[in-house]
JSON list of N, CA and C in Angstrom, two decimals:
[
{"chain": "A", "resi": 1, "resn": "UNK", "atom": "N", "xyz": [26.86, -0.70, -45.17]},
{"chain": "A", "resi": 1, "resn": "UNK", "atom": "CA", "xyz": [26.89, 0.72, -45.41]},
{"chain": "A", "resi": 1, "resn": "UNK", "atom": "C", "xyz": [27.51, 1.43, -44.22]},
{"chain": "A", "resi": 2, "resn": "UNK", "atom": "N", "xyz": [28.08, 2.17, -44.73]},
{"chain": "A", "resi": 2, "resn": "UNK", "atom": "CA", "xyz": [29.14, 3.04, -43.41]},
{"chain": "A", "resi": 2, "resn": "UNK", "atom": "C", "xyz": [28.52, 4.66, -43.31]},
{"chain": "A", "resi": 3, "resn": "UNK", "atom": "N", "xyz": [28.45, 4.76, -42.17]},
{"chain": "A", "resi": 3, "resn": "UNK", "atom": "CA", "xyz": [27.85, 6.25, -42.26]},
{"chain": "A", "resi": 3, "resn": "UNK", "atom": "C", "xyz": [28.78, 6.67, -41.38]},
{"chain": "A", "resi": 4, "resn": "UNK", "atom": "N", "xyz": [29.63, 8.45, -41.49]},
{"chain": "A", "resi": 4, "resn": "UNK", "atom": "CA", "xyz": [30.47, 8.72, -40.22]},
{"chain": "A", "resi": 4, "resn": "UNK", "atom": "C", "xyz": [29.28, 9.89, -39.82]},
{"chain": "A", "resi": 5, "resn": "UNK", "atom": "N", "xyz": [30.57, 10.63, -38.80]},
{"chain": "A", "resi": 5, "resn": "UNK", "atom": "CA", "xyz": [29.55, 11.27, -37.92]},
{"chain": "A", "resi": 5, "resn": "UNK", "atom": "C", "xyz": [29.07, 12.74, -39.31]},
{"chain": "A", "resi": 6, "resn": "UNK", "atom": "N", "xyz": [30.20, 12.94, -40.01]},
{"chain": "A", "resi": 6, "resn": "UNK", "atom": "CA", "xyz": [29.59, 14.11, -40.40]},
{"chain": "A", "resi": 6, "resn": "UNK", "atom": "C", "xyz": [28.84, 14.01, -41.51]},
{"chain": "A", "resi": 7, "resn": "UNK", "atom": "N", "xyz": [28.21, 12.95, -41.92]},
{"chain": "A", "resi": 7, "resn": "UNK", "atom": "CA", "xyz": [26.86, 12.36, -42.93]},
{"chain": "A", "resi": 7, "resn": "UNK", "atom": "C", "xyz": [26.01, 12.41, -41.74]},
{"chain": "A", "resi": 8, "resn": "UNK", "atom": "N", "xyz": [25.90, 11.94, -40.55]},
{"chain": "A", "resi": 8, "resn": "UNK", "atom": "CA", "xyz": [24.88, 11.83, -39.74]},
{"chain": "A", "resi": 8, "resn": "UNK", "atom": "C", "xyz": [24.47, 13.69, -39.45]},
{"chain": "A", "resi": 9, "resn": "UNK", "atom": "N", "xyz": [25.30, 14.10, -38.85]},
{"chain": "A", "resi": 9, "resn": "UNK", "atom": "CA", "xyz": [25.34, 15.70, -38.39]},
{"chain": "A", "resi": 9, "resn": "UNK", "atom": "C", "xyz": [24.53, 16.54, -39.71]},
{"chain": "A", "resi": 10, "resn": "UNK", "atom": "N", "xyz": [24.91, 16.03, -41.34]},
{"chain": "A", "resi": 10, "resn": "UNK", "atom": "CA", "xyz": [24.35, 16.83, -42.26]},
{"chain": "A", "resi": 10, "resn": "UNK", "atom": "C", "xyz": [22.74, 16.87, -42.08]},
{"chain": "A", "resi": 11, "resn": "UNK", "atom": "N", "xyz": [22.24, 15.28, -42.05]},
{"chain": "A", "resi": 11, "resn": "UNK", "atom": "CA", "xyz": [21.16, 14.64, -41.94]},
{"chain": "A", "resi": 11, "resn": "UNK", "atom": "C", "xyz": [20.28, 15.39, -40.95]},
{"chain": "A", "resi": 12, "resn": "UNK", "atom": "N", "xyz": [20.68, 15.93, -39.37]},
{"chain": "A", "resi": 12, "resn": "UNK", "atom": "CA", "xyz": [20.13, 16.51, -39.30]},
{"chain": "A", "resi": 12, "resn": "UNK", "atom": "C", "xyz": [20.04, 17.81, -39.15]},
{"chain": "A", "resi": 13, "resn": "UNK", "atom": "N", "xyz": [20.93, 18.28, -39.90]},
{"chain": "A", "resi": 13, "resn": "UNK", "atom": "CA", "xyz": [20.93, 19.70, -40.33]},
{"chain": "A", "resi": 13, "resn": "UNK", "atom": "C", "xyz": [19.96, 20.01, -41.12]},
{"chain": "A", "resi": 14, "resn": "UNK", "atom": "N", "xyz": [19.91, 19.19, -42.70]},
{"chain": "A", "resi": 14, "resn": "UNK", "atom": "CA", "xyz": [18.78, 18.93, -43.13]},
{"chain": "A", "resi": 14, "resn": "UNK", "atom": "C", "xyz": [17.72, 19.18, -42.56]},
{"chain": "A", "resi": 15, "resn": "UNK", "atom": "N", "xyz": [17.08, 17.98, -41.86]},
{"chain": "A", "resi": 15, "resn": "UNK", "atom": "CA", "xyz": [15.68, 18.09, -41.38]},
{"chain": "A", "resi": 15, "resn": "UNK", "atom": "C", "xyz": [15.17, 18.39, -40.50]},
{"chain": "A", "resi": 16, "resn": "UNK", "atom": "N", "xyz": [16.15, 18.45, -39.55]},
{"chain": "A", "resi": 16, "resn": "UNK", "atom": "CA", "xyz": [15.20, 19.29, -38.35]},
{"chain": "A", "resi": 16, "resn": "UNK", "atom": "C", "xyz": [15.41, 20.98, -37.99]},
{"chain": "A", "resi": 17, "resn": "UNK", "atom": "N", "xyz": [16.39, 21.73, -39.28]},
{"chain": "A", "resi": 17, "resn": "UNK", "atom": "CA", "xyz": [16.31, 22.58, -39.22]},
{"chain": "A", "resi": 17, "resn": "UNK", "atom": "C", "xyz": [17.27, 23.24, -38.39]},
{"chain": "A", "resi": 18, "resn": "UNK", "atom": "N", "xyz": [18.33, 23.00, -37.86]},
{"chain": "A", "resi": 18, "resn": "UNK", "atom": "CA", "xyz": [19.06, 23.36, -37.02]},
{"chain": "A", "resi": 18, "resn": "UNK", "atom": "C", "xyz": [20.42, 24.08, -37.70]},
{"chain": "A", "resi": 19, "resn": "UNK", "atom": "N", "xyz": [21.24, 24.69, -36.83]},
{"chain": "A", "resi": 19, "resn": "UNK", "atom": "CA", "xyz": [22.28, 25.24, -37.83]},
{"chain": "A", "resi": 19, "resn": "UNK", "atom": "C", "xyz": [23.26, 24.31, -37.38]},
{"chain": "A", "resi": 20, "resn": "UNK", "atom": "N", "xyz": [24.63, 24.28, -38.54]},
{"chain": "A", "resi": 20, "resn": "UNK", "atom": "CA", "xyz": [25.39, 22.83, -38.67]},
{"chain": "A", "resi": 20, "resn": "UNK", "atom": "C", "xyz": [25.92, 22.68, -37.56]},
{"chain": "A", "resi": 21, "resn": "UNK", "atom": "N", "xyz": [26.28, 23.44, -37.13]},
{"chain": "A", "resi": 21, "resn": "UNK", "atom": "CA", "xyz": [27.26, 23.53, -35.60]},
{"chain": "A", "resi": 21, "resn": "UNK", "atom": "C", "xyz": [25.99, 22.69, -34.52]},
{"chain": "A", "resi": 22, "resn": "UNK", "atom": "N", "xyz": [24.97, 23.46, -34.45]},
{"chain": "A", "resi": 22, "resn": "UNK", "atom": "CA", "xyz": [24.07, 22.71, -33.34]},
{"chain": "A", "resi": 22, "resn": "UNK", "atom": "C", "xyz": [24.10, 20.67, -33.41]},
{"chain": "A", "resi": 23, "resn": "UNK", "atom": "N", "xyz": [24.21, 20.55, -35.04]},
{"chain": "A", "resi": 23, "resn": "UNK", "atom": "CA", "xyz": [23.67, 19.53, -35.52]},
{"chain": "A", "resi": 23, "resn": "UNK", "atom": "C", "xyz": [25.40, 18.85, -34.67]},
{"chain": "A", "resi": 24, "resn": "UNK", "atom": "N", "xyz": [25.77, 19.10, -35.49]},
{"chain": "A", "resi": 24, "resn": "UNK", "atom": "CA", "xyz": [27.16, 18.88, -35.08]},
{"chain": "A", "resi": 24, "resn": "UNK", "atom": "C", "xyz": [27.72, 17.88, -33.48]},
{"chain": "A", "resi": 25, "resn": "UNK", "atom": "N", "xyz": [27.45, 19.45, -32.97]},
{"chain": "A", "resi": 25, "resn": "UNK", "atom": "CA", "xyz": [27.13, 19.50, -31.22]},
{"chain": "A", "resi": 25, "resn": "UNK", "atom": "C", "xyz": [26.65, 17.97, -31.12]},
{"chain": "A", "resi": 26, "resn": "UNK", "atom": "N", "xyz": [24.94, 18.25, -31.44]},
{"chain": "A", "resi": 26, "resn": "UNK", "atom": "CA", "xyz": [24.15, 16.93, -31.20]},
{"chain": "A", "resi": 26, "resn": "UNK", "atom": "C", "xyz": [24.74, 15.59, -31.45]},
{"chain": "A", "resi": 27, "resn": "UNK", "atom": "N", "xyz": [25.26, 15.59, -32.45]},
{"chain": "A", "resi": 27, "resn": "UNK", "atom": "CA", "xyz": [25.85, 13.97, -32.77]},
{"chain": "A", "resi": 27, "resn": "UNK", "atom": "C", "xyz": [27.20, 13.60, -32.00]},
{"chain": "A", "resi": 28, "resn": "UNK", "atom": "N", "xyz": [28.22, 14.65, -31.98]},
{"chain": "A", "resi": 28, "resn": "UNK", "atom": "CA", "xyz": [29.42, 14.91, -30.56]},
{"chain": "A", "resi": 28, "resn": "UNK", "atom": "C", "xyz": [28.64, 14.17, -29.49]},
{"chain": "A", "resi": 29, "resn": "UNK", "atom": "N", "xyz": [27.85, 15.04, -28.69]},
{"chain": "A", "resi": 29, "resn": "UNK", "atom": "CA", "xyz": [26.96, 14.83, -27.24]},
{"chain": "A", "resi": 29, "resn": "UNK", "atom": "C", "xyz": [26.39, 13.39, -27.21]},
{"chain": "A", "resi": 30, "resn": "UNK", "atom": "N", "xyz": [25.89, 12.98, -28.08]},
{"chain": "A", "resi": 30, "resn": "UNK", "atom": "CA", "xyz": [25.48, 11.48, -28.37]},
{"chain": "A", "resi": 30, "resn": "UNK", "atom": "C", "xyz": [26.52, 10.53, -28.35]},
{"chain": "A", "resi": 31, "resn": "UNK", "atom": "N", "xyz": [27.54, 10.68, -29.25]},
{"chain": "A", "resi": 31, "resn": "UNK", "atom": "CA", "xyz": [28.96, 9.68, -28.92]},
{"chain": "A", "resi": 31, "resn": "UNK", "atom": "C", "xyz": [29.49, 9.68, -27.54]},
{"chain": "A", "resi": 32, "resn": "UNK", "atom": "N", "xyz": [29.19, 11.13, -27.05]},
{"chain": "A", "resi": 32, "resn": "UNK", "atom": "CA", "xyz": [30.29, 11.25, -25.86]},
{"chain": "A", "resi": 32, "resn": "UNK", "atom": "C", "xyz": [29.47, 10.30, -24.67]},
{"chain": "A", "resi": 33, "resn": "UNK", "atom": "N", "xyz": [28.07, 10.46, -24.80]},
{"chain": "A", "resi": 33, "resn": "UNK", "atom": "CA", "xyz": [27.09, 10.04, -24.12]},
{"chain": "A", "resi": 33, "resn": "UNK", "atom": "C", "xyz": [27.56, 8.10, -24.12]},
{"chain": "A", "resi": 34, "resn": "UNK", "atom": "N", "xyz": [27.06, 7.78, -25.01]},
{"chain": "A", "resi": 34, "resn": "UNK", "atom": "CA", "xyz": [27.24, 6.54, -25.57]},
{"chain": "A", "resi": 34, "resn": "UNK", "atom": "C", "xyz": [28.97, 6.11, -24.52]},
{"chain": "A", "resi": 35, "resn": "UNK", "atom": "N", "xyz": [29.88, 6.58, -25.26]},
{"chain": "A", "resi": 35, "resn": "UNK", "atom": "CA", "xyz": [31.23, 6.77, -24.86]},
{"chain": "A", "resi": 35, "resn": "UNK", "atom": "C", "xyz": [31.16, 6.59, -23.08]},
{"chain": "A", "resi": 36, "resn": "UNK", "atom": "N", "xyz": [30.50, 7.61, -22.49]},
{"chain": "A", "resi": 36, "resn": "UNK", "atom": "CA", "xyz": [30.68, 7.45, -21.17]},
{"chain": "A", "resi": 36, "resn": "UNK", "atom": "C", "xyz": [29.63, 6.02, -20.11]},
{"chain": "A", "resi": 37, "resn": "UNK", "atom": "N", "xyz": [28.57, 5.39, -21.02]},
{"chain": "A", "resi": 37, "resn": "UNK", "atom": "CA", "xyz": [27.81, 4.99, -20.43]},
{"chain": "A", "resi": 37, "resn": "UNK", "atom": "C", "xyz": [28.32, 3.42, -20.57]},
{"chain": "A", "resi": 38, "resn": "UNK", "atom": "N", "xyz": [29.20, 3.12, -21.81]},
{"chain": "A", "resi": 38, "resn": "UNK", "atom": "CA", "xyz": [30.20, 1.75, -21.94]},
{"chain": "A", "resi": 38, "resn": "UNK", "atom": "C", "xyz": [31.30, 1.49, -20.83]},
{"chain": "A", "resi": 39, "resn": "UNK", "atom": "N", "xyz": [32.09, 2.95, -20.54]},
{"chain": "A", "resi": 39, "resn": "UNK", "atom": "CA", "xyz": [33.16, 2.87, -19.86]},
{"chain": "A", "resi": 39, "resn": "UNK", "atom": "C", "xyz": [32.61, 2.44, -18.14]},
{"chain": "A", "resi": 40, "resn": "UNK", "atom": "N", "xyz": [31.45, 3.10, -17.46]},
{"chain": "A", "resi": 40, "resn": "UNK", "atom": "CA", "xyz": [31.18, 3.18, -16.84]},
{"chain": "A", "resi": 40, "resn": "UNK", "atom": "C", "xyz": [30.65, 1.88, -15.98]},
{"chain": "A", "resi": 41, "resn": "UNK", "atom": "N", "xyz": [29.70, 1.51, -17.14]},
{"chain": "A", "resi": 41, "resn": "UNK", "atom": "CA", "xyz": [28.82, 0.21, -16.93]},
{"chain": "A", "resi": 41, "resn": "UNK", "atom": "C", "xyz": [29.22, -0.99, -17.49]},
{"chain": "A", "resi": 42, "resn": "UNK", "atom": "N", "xyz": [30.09, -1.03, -18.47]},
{"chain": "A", "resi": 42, "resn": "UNK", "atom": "CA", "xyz": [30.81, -2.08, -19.82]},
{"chain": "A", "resi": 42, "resn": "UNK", "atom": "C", "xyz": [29.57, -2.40, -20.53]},
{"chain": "A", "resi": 43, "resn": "UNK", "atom": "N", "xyz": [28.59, -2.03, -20.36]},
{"chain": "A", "resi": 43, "resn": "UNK", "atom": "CA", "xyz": [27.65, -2.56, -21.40]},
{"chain": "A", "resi": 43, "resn": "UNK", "atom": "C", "xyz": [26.27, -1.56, -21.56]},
{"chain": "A", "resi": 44, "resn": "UNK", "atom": "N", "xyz": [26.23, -1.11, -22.98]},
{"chain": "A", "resi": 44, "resn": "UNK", "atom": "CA", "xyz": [25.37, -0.20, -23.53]},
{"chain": "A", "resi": 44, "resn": "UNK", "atom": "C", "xyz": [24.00, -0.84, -24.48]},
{"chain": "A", "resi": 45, "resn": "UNK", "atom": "N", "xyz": [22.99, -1.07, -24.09]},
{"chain": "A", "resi": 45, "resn": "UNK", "atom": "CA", "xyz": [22.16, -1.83, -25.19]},
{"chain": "A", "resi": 45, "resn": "UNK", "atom": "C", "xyz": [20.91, -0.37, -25.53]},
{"chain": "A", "resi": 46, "resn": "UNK", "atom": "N", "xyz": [21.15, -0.21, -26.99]},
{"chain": "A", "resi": 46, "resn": "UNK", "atom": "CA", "xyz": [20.02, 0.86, -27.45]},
{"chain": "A", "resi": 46, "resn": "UNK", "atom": "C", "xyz": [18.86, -0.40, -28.37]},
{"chain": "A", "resi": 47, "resn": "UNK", "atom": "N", "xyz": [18.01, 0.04, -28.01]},
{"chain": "A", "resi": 47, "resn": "UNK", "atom": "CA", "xyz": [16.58, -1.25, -28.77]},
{"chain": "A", "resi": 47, "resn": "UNK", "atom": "C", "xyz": [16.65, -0.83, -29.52]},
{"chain": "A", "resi": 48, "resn": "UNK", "atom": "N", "xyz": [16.18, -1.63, -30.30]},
{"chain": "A", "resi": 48, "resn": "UNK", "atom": "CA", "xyz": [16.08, -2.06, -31.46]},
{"chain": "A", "resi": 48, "resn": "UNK", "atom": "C", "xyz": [17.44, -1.77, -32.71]},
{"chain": "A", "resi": 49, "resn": "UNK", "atom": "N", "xyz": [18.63, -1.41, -31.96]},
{"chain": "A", "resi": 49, "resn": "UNK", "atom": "CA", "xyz": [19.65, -1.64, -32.63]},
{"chain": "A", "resi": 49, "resn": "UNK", "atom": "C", "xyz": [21.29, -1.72, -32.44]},
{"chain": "A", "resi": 50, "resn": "UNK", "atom": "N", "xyz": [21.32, -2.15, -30.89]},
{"chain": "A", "resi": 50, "resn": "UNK", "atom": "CA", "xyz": [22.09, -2.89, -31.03]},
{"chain": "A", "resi": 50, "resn": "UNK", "atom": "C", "xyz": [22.95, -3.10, -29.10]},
{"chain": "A", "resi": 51, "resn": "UNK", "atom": "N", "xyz": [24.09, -3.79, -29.17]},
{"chain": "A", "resi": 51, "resn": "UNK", "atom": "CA", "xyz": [24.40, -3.84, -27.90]},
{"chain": "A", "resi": 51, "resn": "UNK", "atom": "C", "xyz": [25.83, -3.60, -28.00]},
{"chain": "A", "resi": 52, "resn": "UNK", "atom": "N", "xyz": [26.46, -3.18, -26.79]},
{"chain": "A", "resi": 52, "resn": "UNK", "atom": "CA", "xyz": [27.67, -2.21, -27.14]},
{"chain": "A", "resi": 52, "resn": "UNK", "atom": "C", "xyz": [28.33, -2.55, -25.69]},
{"chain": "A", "resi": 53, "resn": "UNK", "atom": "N", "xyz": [29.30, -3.65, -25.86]},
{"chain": "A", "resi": 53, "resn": "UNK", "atom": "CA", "xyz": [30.06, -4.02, -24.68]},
{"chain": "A", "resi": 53, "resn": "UNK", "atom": "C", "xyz": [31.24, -3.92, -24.44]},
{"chain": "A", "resi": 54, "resn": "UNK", "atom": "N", "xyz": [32.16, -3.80, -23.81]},
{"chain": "A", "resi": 54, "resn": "UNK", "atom": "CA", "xyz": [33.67, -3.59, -23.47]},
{"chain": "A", "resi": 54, "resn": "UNK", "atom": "C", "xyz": [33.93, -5.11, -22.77]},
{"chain": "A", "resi": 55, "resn": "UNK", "atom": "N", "xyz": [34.86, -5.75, -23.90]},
{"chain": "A", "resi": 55, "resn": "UNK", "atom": "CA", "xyz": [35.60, -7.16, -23.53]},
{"chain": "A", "resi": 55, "resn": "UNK", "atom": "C", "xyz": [37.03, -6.98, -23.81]},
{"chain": "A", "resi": 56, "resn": "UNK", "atom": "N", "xyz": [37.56, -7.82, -23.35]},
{"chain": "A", "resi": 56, "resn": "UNK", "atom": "CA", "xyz": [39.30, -7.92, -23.21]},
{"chain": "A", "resi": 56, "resn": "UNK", "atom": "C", "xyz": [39.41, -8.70, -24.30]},
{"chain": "A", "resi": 57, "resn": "UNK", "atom": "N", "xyz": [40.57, -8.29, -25.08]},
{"chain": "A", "resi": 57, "resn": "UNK", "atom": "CA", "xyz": [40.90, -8.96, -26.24]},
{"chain": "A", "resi": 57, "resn": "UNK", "atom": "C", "xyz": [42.26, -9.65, -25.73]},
{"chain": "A", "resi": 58, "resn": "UNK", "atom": "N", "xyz": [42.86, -10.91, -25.92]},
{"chain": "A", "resi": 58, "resn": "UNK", "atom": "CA", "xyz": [43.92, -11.88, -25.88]},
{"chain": "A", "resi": 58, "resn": "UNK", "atom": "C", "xyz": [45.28, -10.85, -26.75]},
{"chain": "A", "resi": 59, "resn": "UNK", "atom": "N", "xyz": [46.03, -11.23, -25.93]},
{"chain": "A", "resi": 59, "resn": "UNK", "atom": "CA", "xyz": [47.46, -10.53, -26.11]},
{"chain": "A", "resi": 59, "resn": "UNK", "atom": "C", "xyz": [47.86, -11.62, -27.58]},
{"chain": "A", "resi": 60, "resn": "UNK", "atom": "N", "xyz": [48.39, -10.56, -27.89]},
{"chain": "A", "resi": 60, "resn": "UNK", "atom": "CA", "xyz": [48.97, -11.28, -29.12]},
{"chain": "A", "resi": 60, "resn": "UNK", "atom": "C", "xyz": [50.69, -10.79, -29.43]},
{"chain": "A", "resi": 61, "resn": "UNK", "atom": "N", "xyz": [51.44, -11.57, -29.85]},
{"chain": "A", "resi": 61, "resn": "UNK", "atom": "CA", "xyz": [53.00, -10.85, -30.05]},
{"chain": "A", "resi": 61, "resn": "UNK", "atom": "C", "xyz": [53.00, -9.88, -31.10]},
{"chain": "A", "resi": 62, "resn": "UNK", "atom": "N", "xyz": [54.00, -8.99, -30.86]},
{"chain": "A", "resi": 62, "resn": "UNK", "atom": "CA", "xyz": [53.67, -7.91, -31.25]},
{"chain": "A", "resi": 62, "resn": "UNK", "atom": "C", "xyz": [55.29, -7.31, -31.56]},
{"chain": "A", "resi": 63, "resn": "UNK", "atom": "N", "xyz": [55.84, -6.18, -32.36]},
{"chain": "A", "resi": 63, "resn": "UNK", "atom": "CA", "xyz": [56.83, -5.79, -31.98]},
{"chain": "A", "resi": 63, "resn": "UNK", "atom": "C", "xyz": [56.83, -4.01, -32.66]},
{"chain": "A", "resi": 64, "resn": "UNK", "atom": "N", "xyz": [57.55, -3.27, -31.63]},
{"chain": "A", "resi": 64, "resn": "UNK", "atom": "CA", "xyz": [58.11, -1.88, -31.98]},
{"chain": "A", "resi": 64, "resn": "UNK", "atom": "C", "xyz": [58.42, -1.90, -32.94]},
{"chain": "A", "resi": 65, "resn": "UNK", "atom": "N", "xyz": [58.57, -1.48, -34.46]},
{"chain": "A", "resi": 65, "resn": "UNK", "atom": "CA", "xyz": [59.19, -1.16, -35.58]},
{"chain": "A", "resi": 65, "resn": "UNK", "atom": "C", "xyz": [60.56, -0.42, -35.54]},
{"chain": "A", "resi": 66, "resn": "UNK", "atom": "N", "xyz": [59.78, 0.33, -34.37]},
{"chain": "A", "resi": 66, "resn": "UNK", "atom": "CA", "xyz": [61.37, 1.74, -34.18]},
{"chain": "A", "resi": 66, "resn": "UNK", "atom": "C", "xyz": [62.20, 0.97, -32.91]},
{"chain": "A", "resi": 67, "resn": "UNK", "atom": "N", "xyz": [61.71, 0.53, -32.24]},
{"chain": "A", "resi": 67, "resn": "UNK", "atom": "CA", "xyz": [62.82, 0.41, -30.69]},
{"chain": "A", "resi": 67, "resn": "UNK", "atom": "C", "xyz": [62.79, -1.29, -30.57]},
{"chain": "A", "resi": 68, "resn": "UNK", "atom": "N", "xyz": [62.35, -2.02, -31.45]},
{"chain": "A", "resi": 68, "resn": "UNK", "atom": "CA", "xyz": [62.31, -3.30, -31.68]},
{"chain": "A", "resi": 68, "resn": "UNK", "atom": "C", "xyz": [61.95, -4.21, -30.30]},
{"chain": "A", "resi": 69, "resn": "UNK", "atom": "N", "xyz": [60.97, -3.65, -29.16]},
{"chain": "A", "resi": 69, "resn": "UNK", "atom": "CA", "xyz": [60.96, -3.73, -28.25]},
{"chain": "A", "resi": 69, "resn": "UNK", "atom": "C", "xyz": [59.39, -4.95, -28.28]},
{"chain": "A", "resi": 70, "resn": "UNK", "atom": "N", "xyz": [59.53, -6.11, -27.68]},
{"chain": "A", "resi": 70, "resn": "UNK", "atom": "CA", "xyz": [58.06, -6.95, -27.80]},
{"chain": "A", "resi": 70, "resn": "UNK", "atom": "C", "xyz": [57.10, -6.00, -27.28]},
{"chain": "A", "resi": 71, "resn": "UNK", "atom": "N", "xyz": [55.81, -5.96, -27.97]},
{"chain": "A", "resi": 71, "resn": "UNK", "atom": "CA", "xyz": [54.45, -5.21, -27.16]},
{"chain": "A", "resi": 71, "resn": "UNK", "atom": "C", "xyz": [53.79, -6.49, -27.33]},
{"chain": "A", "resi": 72, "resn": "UNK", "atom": "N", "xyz": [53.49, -7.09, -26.17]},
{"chain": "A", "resi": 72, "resn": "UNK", "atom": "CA", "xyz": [52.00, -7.99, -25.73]},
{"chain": "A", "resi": 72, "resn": "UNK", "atom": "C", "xyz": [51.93, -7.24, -24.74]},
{"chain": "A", "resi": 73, "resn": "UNK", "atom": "N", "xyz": [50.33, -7.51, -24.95]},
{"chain": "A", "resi": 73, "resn": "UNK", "atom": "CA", "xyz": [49.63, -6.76, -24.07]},
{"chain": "A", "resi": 73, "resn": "UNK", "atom": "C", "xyz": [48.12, -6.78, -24.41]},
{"chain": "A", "resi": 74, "resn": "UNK", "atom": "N", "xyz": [47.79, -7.08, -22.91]},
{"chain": "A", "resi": 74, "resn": "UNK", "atom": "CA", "xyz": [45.94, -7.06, -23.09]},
{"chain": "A", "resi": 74, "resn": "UNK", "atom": "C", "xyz": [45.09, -5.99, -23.42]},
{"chain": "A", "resi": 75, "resn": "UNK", "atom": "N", "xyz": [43.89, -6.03, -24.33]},
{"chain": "A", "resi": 75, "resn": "UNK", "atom": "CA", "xyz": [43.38, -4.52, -24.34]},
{"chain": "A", "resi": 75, "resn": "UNK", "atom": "C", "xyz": [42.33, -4.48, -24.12]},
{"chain": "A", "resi": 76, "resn": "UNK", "atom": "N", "xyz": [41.83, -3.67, -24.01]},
{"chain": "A", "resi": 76, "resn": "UNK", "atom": "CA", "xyz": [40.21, -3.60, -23.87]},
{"chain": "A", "resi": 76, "resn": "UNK", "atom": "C", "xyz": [39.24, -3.02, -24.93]},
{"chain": "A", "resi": 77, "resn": "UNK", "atom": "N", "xyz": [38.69, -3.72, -25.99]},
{"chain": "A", "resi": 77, "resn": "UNK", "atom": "CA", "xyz": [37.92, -2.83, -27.02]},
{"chain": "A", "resi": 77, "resn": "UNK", "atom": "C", "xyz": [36.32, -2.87, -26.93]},
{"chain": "A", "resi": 78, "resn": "UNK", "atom": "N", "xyz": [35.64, -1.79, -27.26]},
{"chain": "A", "resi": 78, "resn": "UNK", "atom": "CA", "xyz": [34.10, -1.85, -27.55]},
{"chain": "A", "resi": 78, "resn": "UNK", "atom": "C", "xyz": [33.52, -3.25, -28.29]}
]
């Protein structure tokens, strides 16, 4: 099941009563949170659901469509 942010933001607009923008805000501030505490540390663990690390992914060949130019290159994903 896929939930994005603005099913989450409705959710608690819904129930805790807040107006959408606040709710909004709240779920923003939480990603950004999340967001800064991976980059920082490479590794985010929230209990009881889940762990959230920054590893290097293996270059793979690759090519420009427009400038037909090779892209390898290492990356770094969550």
């Amino acid at each position: 099941m896929t939930v994005t942010k603005v099913e989450l933001a409705n959710h608690l607009w819904e129930t805790m009563g807040t107006t959408h923008k606040e709710a909004v805000q709240m779920v923003e501030a939480f990603f950004d949170n999340m967001r800064e505490c991976i980059v920082e540390h490479s590794e985010l663990m929230l209990s009881n659901f889940g762990r959230f690390a920054v590893r290097d992914k293996a270059p793979r060949p690759g090519r420009n469509p427009i400038t037909l130019k090779k892209a390898v290159k290492v990356r770094q994903v969550p």
